[in-house]
C-alpha cells in the first residue's frame, strides 16, 4: 500500500494476474493428475479461488457451469461448517444438487486456506466423475424419474479433517461406484489441485501480509462490479423477452419443455425472470437454481466487456426470479442428470433476449446441446469399465460470418475424446469420426 493507505495500482494489477495464474495452475494440476479420460481428454473439470465469505476471486480457463455452481456449493459448506470451526488440513466434499451441487457426477472439493492461523481464502475444484453409481454406467440415466436413480448423494461432509482422511466416508464412496480406483484417483487429483492453490495463496500472503492481501481482494471485486455496472448501463435499457424449447424430457416424448425469460436492464442492474417456464418434468432435464445462475453469469460475461476481470464483482448486479416447482427450480427428488441441456438452452435464451436490441453484436442461436454418451460393462478379464464421450454441435452464424462447427457453446467448454483414448480405456472400437454434412443451417456464407 502507499503512504496514504491506498493500494498501489501496479501491485493491484500484478496480484490480479497472479490470482489468475494460480487458478490456471490448479486447473493444469487437476487435468494432469486425474485418472479418467473424461477429465484427461474431455477437460470436464474446473478450478477456482474464493474469498473466505465464498465470493469468486479468480477462475481458471475452464467450464463456466462448474465455476459458477461452485458458488452455492461453497455457501452450503460454510453454512454446514462455519469458518470459525474450520482447521488447517480440512477438505470438504459435496455433490447433491439439492445441497448446493449441480448434478451427481459433479463433485466439489473445497479447501480452506490459512495464513498464520487465519482463513484468507478458499480453494475449490469441481470434476465430472466418470461414474457415481445409479441405474446406469456413467450415472446419467435418460429414463430417470427421481434423483435416487442417478447415483450416490453426498451432502456437505468432511472428506479430511485436520489432515486425516475420513476412512468411513471413503469406504462408503468406493462401495457405491462402479470404478472405485478411478473415482478416488480423480478425487485425489482435486485435492492436489486445491493444495496447489492453497500453497500459492499462502506464498502471496507471506509477501504482502494477510491484511493487505485481503484489501487487494476487496478492491479487485469492487472494480469489477463498477466496470460491469457501467457496461450494463451502455447496453439498451428496458425489458426484453425470449422463449425457446427443449424437445422433451425423455419420458413424455410428445411434450415440449418451455424456457421463458424476461430480461430487464436498468441503471446498472439486470434481472432474469423465468416466470412462464414449464413446470418441473418427469425426466432428468430439470435444472436446480445453481445451474440457472451459472447460465445467467455466463450471459453477463458474454454481454459485457470481456476485458473486465472475471470475479464475484461481475455477478453482484445480477438477480434471478425462479418459480418454485418449475423446470429451472425443481423440488427434491426430481431427476436432474441431464441438466446440461437445460443450462445451455437457458444461457442461449438469456443472450437471445437481447438479440433484437443488439443484432450486429449477438449471433444466431447455437445448437445449445451437448450429447453425452456413456458406455460401461466388463472387460474379458472381468474388470469393470465406464467411459464417456462428449459430442458437440456448433455455434450460430454472426453478421458477416458463418458459425463454428463442432464446438462447445453456451456455458460449457469441454472436448470430445480422441478415438485412440476411448479405445485405450475400454473394449470399444471406433469405426469412424467425422462431421455430419449439412447438419446445421446453410447460412448466407455457407
Tab-separated table of N, CA, C and O in Angstrom, residues 331-436:
chain	number	residue	atom	x	y	z
A	331	UNK	N	-38.391	-29.306	-7.317
A	331	UNK	CA	-38.432	-29.775	-5.935
A	331	UNK	C	-37.780	-31.147	-5.824
A	331	UNK	O	-37.954	-32.004	-6.697
A	332	UNK	N	-37.024	-31.356	-4.774
A	332	UNK	CA	-36.438	-32.648	-4.451
A	332	UNK	C	-37.568	-33.678	-4.311
A	332	UNK	O	-38.582	-33.387	-3.676
A	333	UNK	N	-37.484	-34.865	-4.945
A	333	UNK	CA	-36.318	-35.509	-5.560
A	333	UNK	C	-36.382	-35.579	-7.084
A	333	UNK	O	-36.098	-36.617	-7.668
A	334	UNK	N	-36.739	-34.511	-7.759
A	334	UNK	CA	-36.797	-34.528	-9.224
A	334	UNK	C	-35.431	-34.887	-9.811
A	334	UNK	O	-34.394	-34.453	-9.298
A	335	UNK	N	-35.395	-35.678	-10.882
A	335	UNK	CA	-34.112	-36.057	-11.503
A	335	UNK	C	-33.505	-34.869	-12.245
A	335	UNK	O	-34.217	-34.041	-12.800
A	336	UNK	N	-32.167	-34.806	-12.272
A	336	UNK	CA	-31.504	-33.633	-12.859
A	336	UNK	C	-30.258	-33.989	-13.669
A	336	UNK	O	-29.498	-33.096	-14.054
A	337	UNK	N	-30.020	-35.278	-13.951
A	337	UNK	CA	-28.704	-35.630	-14.501
A	337	UNK	C	-28.432	-35.014	-15.868
A	337	UNK	O	-27.285	-34.774	-16.227
A	338	UNK	N	-29.477	-34.744	-16.656
A	338	UNK	CA	-29.285	-34.167	-17.994
A	338	UNK	C	-29.456	-32.660	-17.988
A	338	UNK	O	-29.783	-32.054	-19.010
A	339	UNK	N	-29.222	-32.030	-16.862
A	339	UNK	CA	-29.451	-30.585	-16.723
A	339	UNK	C	-28.554	-29.765	-17.629
A	339	UNK	O	-28.819	-28.596	-17.890
A	340	UNK	N	-27.474	-30.366	-18.175
A	340	UNK	CA	-26.595	-29.617	-19.064
A	340	UNK	C	-27.326	-29.074	-20.277
A	340	UNK	O	-27.088	-27.943	-20.705
A	341	UNK	N	-28.241	-29.873	-20.836
A	341	UNK	CA	-29.017	-29.408	-21.993
A	341	UNK	C	-29.872	-28.208	-21.629
A	341	UNK	O	-30.020	-27.262	-22.411
A	342	UNK	N	-30.440	-28.243	-20.423
A	342	UNK	CA	-31.292	-27.149	-19.979
A	342	UNK	C	-30.473	-25.892	-19.704
A	342	UNK	O	-30.867	-24.779	-20.084
A	343	UNK	N	-29.328	-26.055	-19.066
A	343	UNK	CA	-28.462	-24.907	-18.782
A	343	UNK	C	-28.060	-24.213	-20.080
A	343	UNK	O	-28.093	-22.976	-20.190
A	344	UNK	N	-27.688	-24.997	-21.075
A	344	UNK	CA	-27.264	-24.406	-22.344
A	344	UNK	C	-28.410	-23.664	-23.017
A	344	UNK	O	-28.222	-22.587	-23.591
A	345	UNK	N	-29.614	-24.234	-22.933
A	345	UNK	CA	-30.767	-23.555	-23.534
A	345	UNK	C	-31.113	-22.295	-22.740
A	345	UNK	O	-31.496	-21.274	-23.325
A	346	UNK	N	-30.977	-22.341	-21.420
A	346	UNK	CA	-31.200	-21.152	-20.596
A	346	UNK	C	-30.207	-20.055	-20.972
A	346	UNK	O	-30.569	-18.881	-21.134
A	347	UNK	N	-28.935	-20.424	-21.121
A	347	UNK	CA	-27.913	-19.438	-21.475
A	347	UNK	C	-28.206	-18.797	-22.826
A	347	UNK	O	-28.089	-17.573	-22.983
A	348	UNK	N	-28.595	-19.619	-23.808
A	348	UNK	CA	-28.885	-19.058	-25.130
A	348	UNK	C	-30.125	-18.168	-25.099
A	348	UNK	O	-30.213	-17.188	-25.841
A	349	UNK	N	-31.086	-18.495	-24.218
A	349	UNK	CA	-32.263	-17.635	-24.065
A	349	UNK	C	-31.886	-16.291	-23.455
A	349	UNK	O	-32.381	-15.234	-23.867
A	350	UNK	N	-31.006	-16.328	-22.441
A	350	UNK	CA	-30.579	-15.087	-21.790
A	350	UNK	C	-29.904	-14.152	-22.793
A	350	UNK	O	-30.144	-12.944	-22.802
A	351	UNK	N	-29.053	-14.708	-23.634
A	351	UNK	CA	-28.373	-13.901	-24.642
A	351	UNK	C	-29.335	-13.525	-25.769
A	351	UNK	O	-29.342	-12.392	-26.267
A	352	UNK	N	-30.193	-14.479	-26.160
A	352	UNK	CA	-31.132	-14.220	-27.239
A	352	UNK	C	-32.132	-13.125	-26.927
A	352	UNK	O	-32.650	-12.464	-27.842
A	353	UNK	N	-32.405	-12.912	-25.630
A	353	UNK	CA	-33.352	-11.867	-25.256
A	353	UNK	C	-32.886	-10.488	-25.715
A	353	UNK	O	-33.699	-9.600	-25.976
A	354	UNK	N	-31.582	-10.312	-25.830
A	354	UNK	CA	-31.050	-9.017	-26.257
A	354	UNK	C	-30.727	-8.963	-27.744
A	354	UNK	O	-30.278	-7.935	-28.243
A	355	UNK	N	-30.958	-10.066	-28.457
A	355	UNK	CA	-30.574	-10.098	-29.867
A	355	UNK	C	-31.303	-9.047	-30.685
A	355	UNK	O	-30.730	-8.452	-31.611
A	356	UNK	N	-32.599	-8.790	-30.358
A	356	UNK	CA	-33.342	-7.796	-31.136
A	356	UNK	C	-32.820	-6.386	-30.898
A	356	UNK	O	-32.969	-5.507	-31.753
A	357	UNK	N	-32.189	-6.177	-29.737
A	357	UNK	CA	-31.648	-4.845	-29.449
A	357	UNK	C	-30.213	-4.691	-29.948
A	357	UNK	O	-29.779	-3.573	-30.230
A	358	UNK	N	-29.475	-5.799	-30.057
A	358	UNK	CA	-28.080	-5.746	-30.483
A	358	UNK	C	-27.849	-6.716	-31.644
A	358	UNK	O	-27.044	-7.642	-31.556
A	359	UNK	N	-28.544	-6.551	-32.744
A	359	UNK	CA	-28.460	-7.532	-33.843
A	359	UNK	C	-27.079	-7.626	-34.471
A	359	UNK	O	-26.708	-8.668	-35.004
A	360	UNK	N	-26.300	-6.544	-34.432
A	360	UNK	CA	-24.974	-6.584	-35.042
A	360	UNK	C	-23.941	-7.252	-34.152
A	360	UNK	O	-22.835	-7.552	-34.601
A	361	UNK	N	-24.295	-7.464	-32.906
A	361	UNK	CA	-23.325	-7.969	-31.945
A	361	UNK	C	-23.601	-9.407	-31.535
A	361	UNK	O	-22.669	-10.154	-31.233
A	362	UNK	N	-24.872	-9.799	-31.487
A	362	UNK	CA	-25.236	-11.111	-30.971
A	362	UNK	C	-25.505	-12.066	-32.124
A	362	UNK	O	-26.311	-11.771	-33.007
A	363	UNK	N	-24.832	-13.228	-32.152
A	363	UNK	CA	-25.040	-14.183	-33.244
A	363	UNK	C	-26.360	-14.923	-33.100
A	363	UNK	O	-27.057	-14.798	-32.088
A	364	UNK	N	-26.682	-15.672	-34.136
A	364	UNK	CA	-27.859	-16.540	-34.057
A	364	UNK	C	-27.652	-17.591	-32.972
A	364	UNK	O	-26.526	-17.846	-32.535
A	365	UNK	N	-28.743	-18.201	-32.540
A	365	UNK	CA	-28.655	-19.218	-31.501
A	365	UNK	C	-27.784	-20.386	-31.924
A	365	UNK	O	-27.712	-20.751	-33.094
A	366	UNK	N	-27.102	-20.968	-30.945
A	366	UNK	CA	-26.241	-22.117	-31.223
A	366	UNK	C	-27.053	-23.406	-31.144
A	366	UNK	O	-28.266	-23.393	-30.909
A	367	UNK	N	-26.360	-24.525	-31.327
A	367	UNK	CA	-27.021	-25.822	-31.198
A	367	UNK	C	-27.574	-26.011	-29.790
A	367	UNK	O	-28.532	-26.751	-29.589
A	368	UNK	N	-26.955	-25.342	-28.817
A	368	UNK	CA	-27.410	-25.405	-27.407
A	368	UNK	C	-27.609	-26.836	-26.942
A	368	UNK	O	-28.569	-27.162	-26.262
A	369	UNK	N	-26.700	-27.693	-27.321
A	369	UNK	CA	-26.836	-29.098	-26.958
A	369	UNK	C	-25.462	-29.725	-26.805
A	369	UNK	O	-24.532	-29.391	-27.528
A	370	UNK	N	-25.358	-30.601	-25.816
A	370	UNK	CA	-24.150	-31.392	-25.622
A	370	UNK	C	-24.592	-32.835	-25.425
A	370	UNK	O	-25.274	-33.161	-24.447
A	371	UNK	N	-24.227	-33.675	-26.356
A	371	UNK	CA	-24.599	-35.082	-26.279
A	371	UNK	C	-23.547	-35.825	-25.464
A	371	UNK	O	-22.365	-35.823	-25.812
A	372	UNK	N	-23.962	-36.429	-24.374
A	372	UNK	CA	-23.067	-37.233	-23.542
A	372	UNK	C	-23.398	-38.700	-23.777
A	372	UNK	O	-24.528	-39.138	-23.542
A	373	UNK	N	-22.412	-39.436	-24.244
A	373	UNK	CA	-22.590	-40.869	-24.452
A	373	UNK	C	-21.776	-41.627	-23.403
A	373	UNK	O	-20.565	-41.397	-23.271
A	374	UNK	N	-22.430	-42.501	-22.668
A	374	UNK	CA	-21.756	-43.276	-21.628
A	374	UNK	C	-21.810	-44.757	-21.985
A	374	UNK	O	-22.855	-45.274	-22.387
A	375	UNK	N	-20.673	-45.426	-21.839
A	375	UNK	CA	-20.571	-46.852	-22.102
A	375	UNK	C	-20.023	-47.534	-20.849
A	375	UNK	O	-19.145	-46.993	-20.170
A	376	UNK	N	-20.508	-48.711	-20.558
A	376	UNK	CA	-19.993	-49.427	-19.399
A	376	UNK	C	-20.232	-50.917	-19.520
A	376	UNK	O	-21.089	-51.373	-20.287
A	377	UNK	N	-19.463	-51.680	-18.778
A	377	UNK	CA	-19.610	-53.131	-18.792
A	377	UNK	C	-18.392	-53.783	-18.182
A	377	UNK	O	-17.707	-53.199	-17.339
A	378	UNK	N	-18.105	-55.020	-18.624
A	378	UNK	CA	-16.953	-55.761	-18.115
A	378	UNK	C	-16.009	-56.118	-19.254
A	378	UNK	O	-16.433	-56.441	-20.363
A	379	UNK	N	-14.723	-56.054	-18.958
A	379	UNK	CA	-13.713	-56.497	-19.908
A	379	UNK	C	-13.616	-58.029	-19.877
A	379	UNK	O	-14.246	-58.688	-19.056
A	380	UNK	N	-12.793	-58.565	-20.747
A	380	UNK	CA	-12.631	-60.020	-20.819
A	380	UNK	C	-12.103	-60.601	-19.513
A	380	UNK	O	-12.414	-61.745	-19.152
A	381	UNK	N	-11.319	-59.810	-18.769
A	381	UNK	CA	-10.770	-60.310	-17.503
A	381	UNK	C	-11.726	-60.125	-16.331
A	381	UNK	O	-11.373	-60.421	-15.182
A	382	UNK	N	-12.929	-59.599	-16.600
A	382	UNK	CA	-13.919	-59.429	-15.547
A	382	UNK	C	-13.906	-58.076	-14.873
A	382	UNK	O	-14.811	-57.758	-14.094
A	383	UNK	N	-12.901	-57.250	-15.148
A	383	UNK	CA	-12.850	-55.918	-14.543
A	383	UNK	C	-13.875	-55.008	-15.200
A	383	UNK	O	-14.215	-55.156	-16.377
A	384	UNK	N	-14.364	-54.055	-14.438
A	384	UNK	CA	-15.376	-53.140	-14.942
A	384	UNK	C	-14.732	-51.946	-15.661
A	384	UNK	O	-13.640	-51.517	-15.311
A	385	UNK	N	-15.454	-51.439	-16.632
A	385	UNK	CA	-15.043	-50.191	-17.277
A	385	UNK	C	-16.269	-49.297	-17.425
A	385	UNK	O	-17.396	-49.760	-17.574
A	386	UNK	N	-16.042	-48.004	-17.347
A	386	UNK	CA	-17.038	-46.983	-17.678
A	386	UNK	C	-16.287	-45.880	-18.399
A	386	UNK	O	-15.252	-45.399	-17.934
A	387	UNK	N	-16.778	-45.475	-19.556
A	387	UNK	CA	-16.143	-44.406	-20.311
A	387	UNK	C	-17.236	-43.565	-20.961
A	387	UNK	O	-18.309	-44.072	-21.289
A	388	UNK	N	-16.983	-42.293	-21.108
A	388	UNK	CA	-17.965	-41.402	-21.723
A	388	UNK	C	-17.347	-40.569	-22.814
A	388	UNK	O	-16.139	-40.317	-22.815
A	389	UNK	N	-18.157	-40.159	-23.761
A	389	UNK	CA	-17.688	-39.266	-24.813
A	389	UNK	C	-18.659	-38.094	-24.918
A	389	UNK	O	-19.837	-38.205	-24.569
A	390	UNK	N	-18.141	-36.968	-25.379
A	390	UNK	CA	-18.909	-35.732	-25.483
A	390	UNK	C	-18.955	-35.311	-26.945
A	390	UNK	O	-17.913	-35.191	-27.590
A	391	UNK	N	-20.146	-35.117	-27.462
A	391	UNK	CA	-20.315	-34.743	-28.865
A	391	UNK	C	-20.989	-33.376	-28.919
A	391	UNK	O	-22.104	-33.208	-28.419
A	392	UNK	N	-20.313	-32.404	-29.493
A	392	UNK	CA	-20.804	-31.023	-29.512
A	392	UNK	C	-21.503	-30.712	-30.822
A	392	UNK	O	-21.306	-31.378	-31.838
A	393	UNK	N	-22.300	-29.668	-30.803
A	393	UNK	CA	-22.921	-29.135	-32.009
A	393	UNK	C	-22.083	-28.010	-32.561
A	393	UNK	O	-20.864	-28.115	-32.664
A	394	UNK	N	-22.724	-26.894	-32.902
A	394	UNK	CA	-21.989	-25.754	-33.441
A	394	UNK	C	-22.586	-24.452	-32.964
A	394	UNK	O	-23.661	-24.420	-32.359
A	395	UNK	N	-21.884	-23.359	-33.222
A	395	UNK	CA	-22.369	-22.041	-32.824
A	395	UNK	C	-23.125	-21.397	-33.975
A	395	UNK	O	-22.951	-21.756	-35.143
A	396	UNK	N	-23.976	-20.439	-33.650
A	396	UNK	CA	-24.766	-19.757	-34.664
A	396	UNK	C	-23.952	-18.776	-35.474
A	396	UNK	O	-22.931	-18.259	-35.020
A	397	UNK	N	-24.410	-18.510	-36.669
A	397	UNK	CA	-23.739	-17.535	-37.516
A	397	UNK	C	-23.916	-16.122	-36.991
A	397	UNK	O	-24.890	-15.797	-36.305
A	398	UNK	N	-22.946	-15.272	-37.288
A	398	UNK	CA	-22.990	-13.874	-36.875
A	398	UNK	C	-23.029	-12.996	-38.132
A	398	UNK	O	-22.971	-13.491	-39.256
A	399	UNK	N	-23.127	-11.697	-37.949
A	399	UNK	CA	-23.178	-10.792	-39.083
A	399	UNK	C	-21.876	-10.893	-39.883
A	399	UNK	O	-20.803	-10.593	-39.372
A	400	UNK	N	-21.995	-11.347	-41.114
A	400	UNK	CA	-20.837	-11.413	-41.986
A	400	UNK	C	-19.990	-12.653	-41.853
A	400	UNK	O	-18.939	-12.756	-42.500
A	401	UNK	N	-20.400	-13.612	-41.054
A	401	UNK	CA	-19.575	-14.811	-40.918
A	401	UNK	C	-20.420	-16.011	-40.499
A	401	UNK	O	-21.475	-15.863	-39.878
A	402	UNK	N	-19.922	-17.174	-40.852
A	402	UNK	CA	-20.592	-18.429	-40.528
A	402	UNK	C	-20.327	-18.780	-39.068
A	402	UNK	O	-19.398	-18.264	-38.437
A	403	UNK	N	-21.129	-19.684	-38.521
A	403	UNK	CA	-20.865	-20.217	-37.198
A	403	UNK	C	-19.696	-21.191	-37.216
A	403	UNK	O	-19.138	-21.500	-38.270
A	404	UNK	N	-19.319	-21.663	-36.047
A	404	UNK	CA	-18.191	-22.588	-35.907
A	404	UNK	C	-18.733	-24.001	-35.726
A	404	UNK	O	-19.611	-24.233	-34.889
A	405	UNK	N	-18.202	-24.933	-36.490
A	405	UNK	CA	-18.636	-26.325	-36.378
A	405	UNK	C	-17.977	-27.018	-35.190
A	405	UNK	O	-16.825	-26.732	-34.849
A	406	UNK	N	-18.701	-27.948	-34.589
A	406	UNK	CA	-18.178	-28.859	-33.572
A	406	UNK	C	-17.451	-28.089	-32.468
A	406	UNK	O	-16.245	-28.231	-32.272
A	407	UNK	N	-18.194	-27.288	-31.749
A	407	UNK	CA	-17.591	-26.507	-30.672
A	407	UNK	C	-18.572	-26.414	-29.513
A	407	UNK	O	-19.790	-26.351	-29.705
A	408	UNK	N	-18.035	-26.439	-28.309
A	408	UNK	CA	-18.868	-26.249	-27.128
A	408	UNK	C	-19.334	-24.794	-27.054
A	408	UNK	O	-18.547	-23.873	-27.295
A	409	UNK	N	-20.587	-24.592	-26.742
A	409	UNK	CA	-21.138	-23.242	-26.638
A	409	UNK	C	-21.981	-23.126	-25.376
A	409	UNK	O	-22.258	-24.115	-24.701
A	410	UNK	N	-22.367	-21.892	-25.053
A	410	UNK	CA	-23.379	-21.649	-24.022
A	410	UNK	C	-23.033	-22.286	-22.679
A	410	UNK	O	-23.729	-23.165	-22.182
A	411	UNK	N	-21.935	-21.854	-22.094
A	411	UNK	CA	-21.581	-22.154	-20.696
A	411	UNK	C	-20.877	-23.482	-20.491
A	411	UNK	O	-20.580	-23.838	-19.359
A	412	UNK	N	-20.608	-24.240	-21.554
A	412	UNK	CA	-19.766	-25.429	-21.396
A	412	UNK	C	-18.499	-25.246	-22.210
A	412	UNK	O	-18.419	-24.369	-23.063
A	413	UNK	N	-17.494	-26.090	-21.951
A	413	UNK	CA	-16.192	-25.838	-22.570
A	413	UNK	C	-15.332	-27.096	-22.558
A	413	UNK	O	-14.171	-27.063	-22.183
A	414	UNK	N	-15.917	-28.221	-22.960
A	414	UNK	CA	-15.205	-29.497	-22.942
A	414	UNK	C	-14.679	-29.847	-24.338
A	414	UNK	O	-14.828	-29.091	-25.282
A	415	UNK	N	-14.081	-31.012	-24.430
A	415	UNK	CA	-13.577	-31.541	-25.697
A	415	UNK	C	-14.116	-32.953	-25.896
A	415	UNK	O	-14.406	-33.662	-24.924
A	416	UNK	N	-14.223	-33.361	-27.153
A	416	UNK	CA	-14.557	-34.761	-27.392
A	416	UNK	C	-13.333	-35.628	-27.105
A	416	UNK	O	-12.196	-35.145	-27.125
A	417	UNK	N	-13.556	-36.915	-26.835
A	417	UNK	CA	-12.444	-37.827	-26.612
A	417	UNK	C	-11.863	-38.276	-27.945
A	417	UNK	O	-12.613	-38.687	-28.832
A	418	UNK	N	-10.561	-38.225	-28.107
A	418	UNK	CA	-9.969	-38.818	-29.301
A	418	UNK	C	-10.307	-40.306	-29.368
A	418	UNK	O	-10.411	-40.976	-28.331
A	419	UNK	N	-10.477	-40.823	-30.570
A	419	UNK	CA	-10.811	-42.240	-30.721
A	419	UNK	C	-9.775	-43.125	-30.036
A	419	UNK	O	-10.117	-44.136	-29.404
A	420	UNK	N	-8.500	-42.728	-30.108
A	420	UNK	CA	-7.444	-43.551	-29.518
A	420	UNK	C	-7.590	-43.636	-27.999
A	420	UNK	O	-7.363	-44.690	-27.401
A	421	UNK	N	-7.957	-42.510	-27.372
A	421	UNK	CA	-8.109	-42.504	-25.916
A	421	UNK	C	-9.287	-43.360	-25.486
A	421	UNK	O	-9.211	-44.102	-24.497
A	422	UNK	N	-10.379	-43.272	-26.227
A	422	UNK	CA	-11.554	-44.072	-25.889
A	422	UNK	C	-11.247	-45.551	-26.041
A	422	UNK	O	-11.607	-46.376	-25.188
A	423	UNK	N	-10.565	-45.914	-27.109
A	423	UNK	CA	-10.257	-47.327	-27.338
A	423	UNK	C	-9.242	-47.864	-26.337
A	423	UNK	O	-9.270	-49.035	-25.973
A	424	UNK	N	-8.352	-46.992	-25.866
A	424	UNK	CA	-7.344	-47.425	-24.915
A	424	UNK	C	-7.939	-47.750	-23.549
A	424	UNK	O	-7.474	-48.649	-22.847
A	425	UNK	N	-9.002	-47.020	-23.180
A	425	UNK	CA	-9.571	-47.179	-21.852
A	425	UNK	C	-10.765	-48.116	-21.808
A	425	UNK	O	-11.340	-48.326	-20.742
A	426	UNK	N	-11.178	-48.659	-22.936
A	426	UNK	CA	-12.361	-49.513	-22.943
A	426	UNK	C	-12.303	-50.476	-24.126
A	426	UNK	O	-11.609	-50.204	-25.115
A	427	UNK	N	-13.016	-51.589	-24.043
A	427	UNK	CA	-13.050	-52.542	-25.166
A	427	UNK	C	-14.035	-52.101	-26.239
A	427	UNK	O	-14.974	-52.803	-26.603
A	428	UNK	N	-13.836	-50.879	-26.738
A	428	UNK	CA	-14.710	-50.291	-27.751
A	428	UNK	C	-13.858	-49.934	-28.966
A	428	UNK	O	-12.725	-49.463	-28.819
A	429	UNK	N	-14.399	-50.158	-30.140
A	429	UNK	CA	-13.697	-49.768	-31.364
A	429	UNK	C	-14.507	-48.704	-32.087
A	429	UNK	O	-15.706	-48.856	-32.303
A	430	UNK	N	-13.837	-47.637	-32.445
A	430	UNK	CA	-14.467	-46.529	-33.144
A	430	UNK	C	-14.215	-46.703	-34.642
A	430	UNK	O	-13.071	-46.673	-35.097
A	431	UNK	N	-15.267	-46.909	-35.405
A	431	UNK	CA	-15.113	-47.139	-36.841
A	431	UNK	C	-14.886	-45.858	-37.632
A	431	UNK	O	-14.176	-45.858	-38.636
A	432	UNK	N	-15.499	-44.754	-37.172
A	432	UNK	CA	-15.398	-43.526	-37.959
A	432	UNK	C	-15.648	-42.317	-37.076
A	432	UNK	O	-16.525	-42.344	-36.217
A	433	UNK	N	-14.888	-41.267	-37.284
A	433	UNK	CA	-15.117	-39.975	-36.640
A	433	UNK	C	-15.200	-38.935	-37.748
A	433	UNK	O	-14.255	-38.793	-38.537
A	434	UNK	N	-16.329	-38.230	-37.841
A	434	UNK	CA	-16.489	-37.270	-38.929
A	434	UNK	C	-17.581	-36.275	-38.595
A	434	UNK	O	-18.420	-36.524	-37.726
A	435	UNK	N	-17.554	-35.126	-39.261
A	435	UNK	CA	-18.654	-34.169	-39.171
A	435	UNK	C	-19.810	-34.657	-40.044
A	435	UNK	O	-19.593	-35.163	-41.151
A	436	UNK	N	-21.014	-34.504	-39.550
A	436	UNK	CA	-22.177	-34.845	-40.351
A	436	UNK	C	-22.460	-33.696	-41.312
A	436	UNK	O	-22.733	-32.576	-40.882
